[in-house]
């Protein structure tokens, strides 16, 4: 059955509120929760960017059953892959087997802060491939020495390993990334409901003899509110960057850059790409594009840090009922 998740948006809430939201999401019946991993919000109106891994440690302690995932961590610049491996192993122990490590090639917005520039997409994917190989080696618990094209690891070992191995999900967007990462990953992450990407992923895994039970994990923003006009204005204020698409968003370096790139996006443009308002059936229709494309797991983003409580109190449970009734 299709599984539905909640997004802990570090860009729109501080760490204490994120932990509180995670508890509410578990109580509301979400199957899993994903957490963004940013150094900056996309737009200053969002207003937050706490450390994802510290927050997830607290979430793991505050929740009991909901699965957790980074969505996504870039293990190549802001974090060295050896550090990501250690963080993931520790979090899996704290979460008692509920954690999946979601990885991606990153965004300039977050990774440029360490002063190493911003590589081309081909180089970023090559760096990610090598990083995943290092993380896999460290997950064995063996002593690892590595001298690669991009990273060096000297006499590293993870001393605290979880009983449940950490699964790796990797974000892909096209044929090249599917070809590179399908053999290295357990699960697929994609930000658009493209059936050809999903089909290509499964075909690539079958071609290398890997198991066919790979999960396909997507994400969709919604802006539920009792007043549709209020929802549209809020989505435009905080999420108009969403209309830019991955190819543009990955390369913009600052919140000012995102503000400039989206200055001509109108509220009605935002409402065309994000379901806004109280109509739960409209949200279900938007989400259905993902399960129709073959996604097994779909995480919702409720836009607006100050509007999570009303979402949980009034919309979350009936929305989940409608989604589960409609999904395969």
C-alpha positions as a LaTeX table, in Angstrom:
\begin{tabular}{lrrr}
\hline
Residue & $x$ (\AA) & $y$ (\AA) & $z$ (\AA) \\
\hline
Unk1 & 0.00 & 0.00 & 0.00 \\
Unk2 & 1.03 & 3.60 & $-0.61$ \\
Unk3 & 2.54 & 5.17 & 2.50 \\
Unk4 & 2.11 & 8.82 & 3.45 \\
Unk5 & 4.60 & 10.94 & 5.32 \\
Unk6 & 4.99 & 14.35 & 6.93 \\
Unk7 & 7.85 & 16.75 & 6.24 \\
Unk8 & 9.81 & 18.36 & 9.05 \\
Unk9 & 10.70 & 21.57 & 7.23 \\
Unk10 & 13.76 & 22.99 & 8.95 \\
Unk11 & 13.33 & 26.12 & 6.81 \\
Unk12 & 10.04 & 27.12 & 8.42 \\
Unk13 & 10.32 & 26.04 & 12.07 \\
Unk14 & 12.88 & 26.11 & 14.85 \\
Unk15 & 14.15 & 22.89 & 16.46 \\
Unk16 & 11.75 & 22.76 & 19.42 \\
Unk17 & 8.71 & 23.27 & 17.21 \\
Unk18 & 9.99 & 20.63 & 14.78 \\
Unk19 & 10.17 & 18.06 & 17.57 \\
Unk20 & 6.68 & 19.02 & 18.70 \\
Unk21 & 5.43 & 18.73 & 15.11 \\
Unk22 & 7.01 & 15.30 & 14.79 \\
Unk23 & 5.11 & 14.05 & 17.84 \\
Unk24 & 1.87 & 15.49 & 16.44 \\
Unk25 & 2.50 & 13.89 & 13.05 \\
Unk26 & 3.01 & 10.48 & 14.65 \\
Unk27 & $-0.17$ & 10.93 & 16.67 \\
Unk28 & $-2.06$ & 11.92 & 13.50 \\
Unk29 & $-1.12$ & 8.64 & 11.83 \\
Unk30 & 1.57 & 9.54 & 9.30 \\
Unk31 & 3.62 & 6.49 & 8.31 \\
Unk32 & 6.98 & 8.24 & 8.12 \\
Unk33 & 8.63 & 11.64 & 8.44 \\
Unk34 & 11.32 & 13.23 & 6.32 \\
Unk35 & 13.55 & 16.10 & 7.44 \\
Unk36 & 15.21 & 18.66 & 5.20 \\
Unk37 & 18.91 & 19.36 & 5.79 \\
Unk38 & 19.69 & 23.00 & 4.95 \\
Unk39 & 22.06 & 25.68 & 6.12 \\
Unk40 & 19.71 & 28.41 & 4.85 \\
Unk41 & 16.02 & 28.74 & 4.01 \\
Unk42 & 15.16 & 29.37 & 0.37 \\
Unk43 & 13.42 & 32.64 & 1.19 \\
Unk44 & 13.94 & 34.88 & 4.22 \\
Unk45 & 10.17 & 34.78 & 4.85 \\
Unk46 & 10.59 & 31.15 & 5.94 \\
Unk47 & 12.96 & 32.31 & 8.65 \\
Unk48 & 14.67 & 29.16 & 9.99 \\
Unk49 & 17.47 & 26.65 & 9.40 \\
Unk50 & 18.33 & 24.61 & 12.51 \\
Unk51 & 20.75 & 21.70 & 12.31 \\
Unk52 & 18.88 & 18.70 & 10.91 \\
Unk53 & 20.86 & 15.92 & 12.58 \\
Unk54 & 20.64 & 17.40 & 16.08 \\
Unk55 & 16.92 & 17.88 & 15.56 \\
Unk56 & 16.44 & 14.31 & 14.31 \\
Unk57 & 18.19 & 12.96 & 17.38 \\
Unk58 & 15.62 & 14.72 & 19.54 \\
Unk59 & 12.80 & 13.54 & 17.24 \\
Unk60 & 13.99 & 9.94 & 17.51 \\
Unk61 & 13.81 & 10.20 & 21.28 \\
Unk62 & 10.37 & 11.89 & 21.28 \\
Unk63 & 8.66 & 9.48 & 18.85 \\
Unk64 & 8.10 & 5.72 & 18.99 \\
Unk65 & 6.86 & 4.26 & 15.71 \\
Unk66 & 7.17 & 6.73 & 12.85 \\
Unk67 & 10.01 & 6.11 & 10.39 \\
Unk68 & 12.53 & 8.91 & 9.89 \\
Unk69 & 14.59 & 10.03 & 6.91 \\
Unk70 & 16.90 & 12.83 & 5.83 \\
Unk71 & 15.44 & 14.42 & 2.72 \\
Unk72 & 18.15 & 14.99 & 1.74 \\
Unk73 & 21.68 & 15.24 & 3.07 \\
Unk74 & 24.54 & 16.16 & 0.75 \\
Unk75 & 27.55 & 14.10 & 1.92 \\
Unk76 & 30.19 & 15.80 & $-0.23$ \\
Unk77 & 30.92 & 19.39 & 0.83 \\
Unk78 & 29.30 & 20.71 & 4.01 \\
Unk79 & 29.73 & 17.22 & 5.49 \\
Unk80 & 32.52 & 14.76 & 4.77 \\
Unk81 & 31.07 & 11.30 & 3.95 \\
Unk82 & 32.81 & 9.76 & 6.99 \\
Unk83 & 30.93 & 12.18 & 9.24 \\
Unk84 & 27.62 & 11.40 & 7.52 \\
Unk85 & 28.22 & 7.69 & 8.07 \\
Unk86 & 28.84 & 8.27 & 11.78 \\
Unk87 & 25.77 & 10.52 & 12.11 \\
Unk88 & 23.55 & 8.00 & 10.31 \\
Unk89 & 24.74 & 5.02 & 12.37 \\
Unk90 & 24.21 & 6.92 & 15.62 \\
Unk91 & 20.75 & 8.11 & 14.61 \\
Unk92 & 19.74 & 4.59 & 13.62 \\
Unk93 & 20.64 & 3.42 & 17.12 \\
Unk94 & 18.62 & 6.23 & 18.71 \\
Unk95 & 15.68 & 5.55 & 16.39 \\
Unk96 & 15.87 & 1.79 & 17.03 \\
Unk97 & 15.94 & 0.90 & 13.35 \\
Unk98 & 13.48 & 3.51 & 12.07 \\
Unk99 & 15.94 & 5.66 & 10.08 \\
Unk100 & 16.73 & 5.80 & 6.36 \\
Unk101 & 19.62 & 7.89 & 5.07 \\
Unk102 & 18.42 & 10.07 & 2.21 \\
Unk103 & 21.25 & 11.50 & 0.11 \\
Unk104 & 21.55 & 13.92 & $-2.79$ \\
Unk105 & 24.04 & 15.99 & $-4.77$ \\
Unk106 & 23.15 & 19.17 & $-2.91$ \\
Unk107 & 22.22 & 22.79 & $-3.50$ \\
Unk108 & 24.52 & 25.78 & $-3.81$ \\
Unk109 & 22.40 & 27.56 & $-1.19$ \\
Unk110 & 23.71 & 25.25 & 1.53 \\
Unk111 & 27.01 & 23.86 & 0.32 \\
Unk112 & 28.77 & 27.08 & $-0.74$ \\
Unk113 & 29.05 & 28.18 & 2.89 \\
Unk114 & 32.21 & 26.11 & 3.47 \\
Unk115 & 34.08 & 28.04 & 0.76 \\
Unk116 & 34.77 & 25.22 & $-1.70$ \\
Unk117 & 32.91 & 26.70 & $-4.66$ \\
Unk118 & 30.07 & 24.98 & $-6.53$ \\
Unk119 & 30.94 & 22.17 & $-8.95$ \\
Unk120 & 29.05 & 21.27 & $-12.12$ \\
Unk121 & 26.23 & 18.75 & $-11.87$ \\
Unk122 & 28.36 & 15.99 & $-13.42$ \\
Unk123 & 31.12 & 16.51 & $-10.88$ \\
Unk124 & 28.63 & 16.71 & $-8.02$ \\
Unk125 & 27.18 & 13.35 & $-9.02$ \\
Unk126 & 30.66 & 11.83 & $-9.26$ \\
Unk127 & 31.41 & 13.15 & $-5.76$ \\
Unk128 & 28.14 & 11.70 & $-4.47$ \\
Unk129 & 28.91 & 8.31 & $-5.99$ \\
Unk130 & 32.28 & 8.18 & $-4.23$ \\
Unk131 & 30.72 & 9.41 & $-0.97$ \\
Unk132 & 28.13 & 6.62 & $-1.02$ \\
Unk133 & 30.88 & 4.06 & $-1.56$ \\
Unk134 & 32.76 & 5.40 & 1.47 \\
Unk135 & 29.62 & 5.41 & 3.63 \\
Unk136 & 28.88 & 1.79 & 2.62 \\
Unk137 & 32.41 & 0.77 & 3.57 \\
Unk138 & 32.16 & 2.43 & 6.97 \\
Unk139 & 28.78 & 0.80 & 7.64 \\
Unk140 & 30.57 & $-2.57$ & 7.66 \\
Unk141 & 32.38 & $-1.64$ & 10.87 \\
Unk142 & 35.74 & $-2.44$ & 9.29 \\
Unk143 & 38.77 & $-0.15$ & 9.37 \\
Unk144 & 38.59 & 1.98 & 6.25 \\
Unk145 & 41.39 & 3.67 & 4.32 \\
Unk146 & 40.33 & 5.44 & 1.14 \\
Unk147 & 42.16 & 7.52 & $-1.42$ \\
Unk148 & 39.72 & 8.51 & $-4.15$ \\
Unk149 & 39.27 & 11.23 & $-6.73$ \\
Unk150 & 37.52 & 13.53 & $-4.26$ \\
Unk151 & 37.88 & 12.17 & $-0.72$ \\
Unk152 & 40.49 & 10.72 & 1.58 \\
Unk153 & 39.75 & 8.59 & 4.63 \\
Unk154 & 42.54 & 7.57 & 6.98 \\
Unk155 & 42.11 & 4.67 & 9.42 \\
Unk156 & 38.43 & 5.31 & 10.10 \\
Unk157 & 36.06 & 2.93 & 11.87 \\
Unk158 & 32.54 & 3.31 & 13.21 \\
Unk159 & 32.59 & 2.03 & 16.78 \\
Unk160 & 28.84 & 2.20 & 17.37 \\
Unk161 & 26.86 & 0.33 & 14.73 \\
Unk162 & 23.09 & $-0.26$ & 14.79 \\
Unk163 & 21.57 & $-3.72$ & 14.83 \\
Unk164 & 19.42 & $-2.71$ & 11.85 \\
Unk165 & 21.59 & $-1.65$ & 8.90 \\
Unk166 & 20.99 & 1.87 & 7.59 \\
Unk167 & 19.26 & 1.84 & 4.20 \\
Unk168 & 20.32 & 4.49 & 1.68 \\
Unk169 & 17.88 & 6.36 & $-0.53$ \\
Unk170 & 19.31 & 8.60 & $-3.25$ \\
Unk171 & 17.76 & 11.54 & $-5.06$ \\
Unk172 & 17.82 & 11.30 & $-8.87$ \\
Unk173 & 16.34 & 13.38 & $-11.67$ \\
Unk174 & 17.31 & 11.88 & $-15.03$ \\
Unk175 & 18.82 & 8.99 & $-16.95$ \\
Unk176 & 22.44 & 9.58 & $-15.94$ \\
Unk177 & 21.72 & 9.82 & $-12.23$ \\
Unk178 & 19.47 & 6.75 & $-12.41$ \\
Unk179 & 22.23 & 4.77 & $-14.11$ \\
Unk180 & 24.83 & 5.88 & $-11.55$ \\
Unk181 & 22.88 & 5.54 & $-8.32$ \\
Unk182 & 20.42 & 2.67 & $-8.82$ \\
Unk183 & 23.15 & 0.05 & $-8.24$ \\
Unk184 & 24.48 & 1.89 & $-5.16$ \\
Unk185 & 21.21 & 2.65 & $-3.37$ \\
Unk186 & 18.40 & 0.79 & $-1.67$ \\
Unk187 & 15.64 & 3.27 & $-2.51$ \\
Unk188 & 14.81 & 6.09 & $-4.92$ \\
Unk189 & 14.04 & 9.72 & $-4.07$ \\
Unk190 & 12.56 & 12.00 & $-6.73$ \\
Unk191 & 10.92 & 15.41 & $-6.50$ \\
Unk192 & 8.67 & 15.12 & $-9.54$ \\
Unk193 & 6.11 & 12.41 & $-10.40$ \\
Unk194 & 7.86 & 11.11 & $-13.50$ \\
Unk195 & 6.98 & 7.51 & $-14.36$ \\
Unk196 & 9.92 & 7.21 & $-16.77$ \\
Unk197 & 12.38 & 7.92 & $-13.94$ \\
Unk198 & 10.71 & 5.32 & $-11.72$ \\
Unk199 & 10.62 & 2.73 & $-14.50$ \\
Unk200 & 14.25 & 3.44 & $-15.38$ \\
Unk201 & 15.28 & 2.99 & $-11.76$ \\
Unk202 & 13.62 & $-0.40$ & $-11.44$ \\
Unk203 & 15.03 & $-1.53$ & $-14.79$ \\
Unk204 & 18.54 & $-0.47$ & $-13.78$ \\
Unk205 & 18.30 & $-2.40$ & $-10.53$ \\
Unk206 & 16.98 & $-5.51$ & $-12.24$ \\
Unk207 & 19.83 & $-5.28$ & $-14.72$ \\
Unk208 & 22.35 & $-5.60$ & $-11.91$ \\
Unk209 & 20.47 & $-8.39$ & $-10.11$ \\
Unk210 & 19.34 & $-6.23$ & $-7.18$ \\
Unk211 & 16.14 & $-6.78$ & $-5.24$ \\
Unk212 & 12.98 & $-5.45$ & $-6.84$ \\
Unk213 & 11.46 & $-4.11$ & $-3.59$ \\
Unk214 & 13.02 & $-0.66$ & $-3.84$ \\
Unk215 & 10.85 & 2.11 & $-2.38$ \\
Unk216 & 10.15 & 5.24 & $-4.43$ \\
Unk217 & 9.90 & 8.28 & $-2.17$ \\
Unk218 & 8.46 & 11.59 & $-3.28$ \\
Unk219 & 7.39 & 14.87 & $-1.73$ \\
Unk220 & 4.68 & 17.42 & $-2.49$ \\
Unk221 & 3.95 & 20.81 & $-0.88$ \\
Unk222 & 0.39 & 21.67 & 0.12 \\
Unk223 & $-0.99$ & 24.75 & 1.82 \\
Unk224 & $-4.07$ & 23.77 & 3.77 \\
Unk225 & $-6.06$ & 26.58 & 5.34 \\
Unk226 & $-9.72$ & 27.25 & 6.03 \\
Unk227 & $-9.43$ & 30.34 & 3.79 \\
Unk228 & $-8.14$ & 29.67 & 0.28 \\
Unk229 & $-7.00$ & 33.26 & $-0.34$ \\
Unk230 & $-4.97$ & 33.20 & 2.86 \\
Unk231 & $-3.43$ & 29.89 & 1.80 \\
Unk232 & $-2.50$ & 31.21 & $-1.65$ \\
Unk233 & $-0.86$ & 34.30 & $-0.16$ \\
Unk234 & 1.08 & 32.21 & 2.32 \\
Unk235 & 2.25 & 29.74 & $-0.32$ \\
Unk236 & 3.37 & 32.63 & $-2.53$ \\
Unk237 & 5.20 & 34.34 & 0.33 \\
Unk238 & 7.12 & 31.26 & 1.43 \\
Unk239 & 7.11 & 28.73 & $-1.42$ \\
Unk240 & 7.12 & 30.64 & $-4.72$ \\
Unk241 & 10.68 & 29.37 & $-5.25$ \\
Unk242 & 9.11 & 25.94 & $-5.88$ \\
Unk243 & 8.09 & 27.05 & $-9.37$ \\
Unk244 & 11.72 & 27.46 & $-10.43$ \\
Unk245 & 12.43 & 23.76 & $-10.77$ \\
Unk246 & 15.47 & 21.78 & $-9.65$ \\
Unk247 & 17.78 & 22.92 & $-12.47$ \\
Unk248 & 17.47 & 26.55 & $-11.33$ \\
Unk249 & 17.08 & 26.05 & $-7.58$ \\
Unk250 & 20.21 & 23.92 & $-7.20$ \\
Unk251 & 22.47 & 26.71 & $-8.46$ \\
Unk252 & 21.14 & 29.79 & $-6.62$ \\
Unk253 & 23.49 & 30.71 & $-3.74$ \\
Unk254 & 21.49 & 32.92 & $-1.36$ \\
Unk255 & 18.02 & 33.85 & $-0.16$ \\
Unk256 & 18.48 & 37.13 & $-2.05$ \\
Unk257 & 19.12 & 35.10 & $-5.20$ \\
Unk258 & 15.90 & 33.16 & $-4.70$ \\
Unk259 & 14.00 & 36.40 & $-4.06$ \\
Unk260 & 15.34 & 37.90 & $-7.26$ \\
Unk261 & 14.68 & 34.79 & $-9.33$ \\
Unk262 & 11.07 & 34.61 & $-8.15$ \\
Unk263 & 10.14 & 38.31 & $-8.13$ \\
Unk264 & 7.78 & 37.92 & $-11.09$ \\
Unk265 & 6.05 & 34.75 & $-9.83$ \\
Unk266 & 2.43 & 35.69 & $-9.09$ \\
Unk267 & 0.23 & 34.22 & $-6.34$ \\
Unk268 & $-1.93$ & 32.56 & $-8.99$ \\
Unk269 & 1.18 & 30.95 & $-10.47$ \\
Unk270 & 2.02 & 29.44 & $-7.10$ \\
Unk271 & $-1.55$ & 28.18 & $-6.68$ \\
Unk272 & $-1.24$ & 26.31 & $-9.98$ \\
Unk273 & 1.65 & 24.21 & $-8.66$ \\
Unk274 & 0.64 & 23.91 & $-4.97$ \\
Unk275 & $-2.88$ & 22.91 & $-3.85$ \\
Unk276 & $-4.10$ & 25.67 & $-1.55$ \\
Unk277 & $-7.12$ & 26.01 & 0.73 \\
Unk278 & $-9.56$ & 23.74 & 2.57 \\
Unk279 & $-10.47$ & 21.38 & $-0.29$ \\
Unk280 & $-9.04$ & 18.01 & 0.74 \\
Unk281 & $-10.17$ & 16.39 & $-2.51$ \\
Unk282 & $-8.02$ & 18.87 & $-4.45$ \\
Unk283 & $-5.03$ & 17.84 & $-2.36$ \\
Unk284 & $-5.75$ & 14.16 & $-2.99$ \\
Unk285 & $-5.93$ & 14.84 & $-6.73$ \\
Unk286 & $-2.53$ & 16.56 & $-6.67$ \\
Unk287 & $-0.95$ & 13.76 & $-4.64$ \\
Unk288 & $-2.41$ & 11.08 & $-6.91$ \\
Unk289 & 0.06 & 12.03 & $-9.66$ \\
Unk290 & 2.77 & 10.43 & $-7.51$ \\
Unk291 & 1.19 & 7.05 & $-6.92$ \\
Unk292 & 0.10 & 6.94 & $-10.56$ \\
Unk293 & 3.78 & 7.40 & $-11.49$ \\
Unk294 & 4.75 & 4.45 & $-9.28$ \\
Unk295 & 5.73 & 6.16 & $-6.02$ \\
Unk296 & 5.34 & 4.00 & $-2.92$ \\
Unk297 & 5.96 & 6.74 & $-0.32$ \\
Unk298 & 4.75 & 10.34 & $-0.53$ \\
Unk299 & 5.65 & 13.01 & 2.03 \\
Unk300 & 3.46 & 16.09 & 2.42 \\
Unk301 & 4.82 & 19.55 & 3.17 \\
Unk302 & 2.34 & 21.79 & 4.98 \\
Unk303 & 3.47 & 25.30 & 4.02 \\
Unk304 & 3.77 & 27.79 & 6.87 \\
Unk305 & 5.59 & 27.25 & 10.14 \\
Unk306 & 2.85 & 28.95 & 12.15 \\
Unk307 & 0.12 & 26.80 & 10.60 \\
Unk308 & 1.16 & 23.30 & 11.62 \\
Unk309 & $-1.07$ & 23.12 & 14.72 \\
Unk310 & $-4.27$ & 23.94 & 12.84 \\
Unk311 & $-3.29$ & 21.45 & 10.13 \\
Unk312 & $-2.89$ & 18.66 & 12.69 \\
Unk313 & $-6.03$ & 19.61 & 14.61 \\
Unk314 & $-8.38$ & 19.94 & 11.65 \\
Unk315 & $-6.98$ & 18.46 & 8.44 \\
Unk316 & $-4.33$ & 15.79 & 8.94 \\
Unk317 & $-6.48$ & 12.83 & 10.00 \\
Unk318 & $-9.32$ & 13.35 & 7.47 \\
Unk319 & $-6.78$ & 14.01 & 4.73 \\
Unk320 & $-4.94$ & 10.77 & 5.50 \\
Unk321 & $-8.26$ & 8.90 & 5.42 \\
Unk322 & $-9.04$ & 10.32 & 1.98 \\
Unk323 & $-5.55$ & 9.60 & 0.66 \\
Unk324 & $-5.60$ & 5.99 & 1.86 \\
Unk325 & $-9.06$ & 5.44 & 0.44 \\
Unk326 & $-7.97$ & 6.73 & $-2.98$ \\
Unk327 & $-4.45$ & 5.27 & $-3.24$ \\
Unk328 & $-3.63$ & 1.72 & $-4.35$ \\
\hline
\end{tabular}
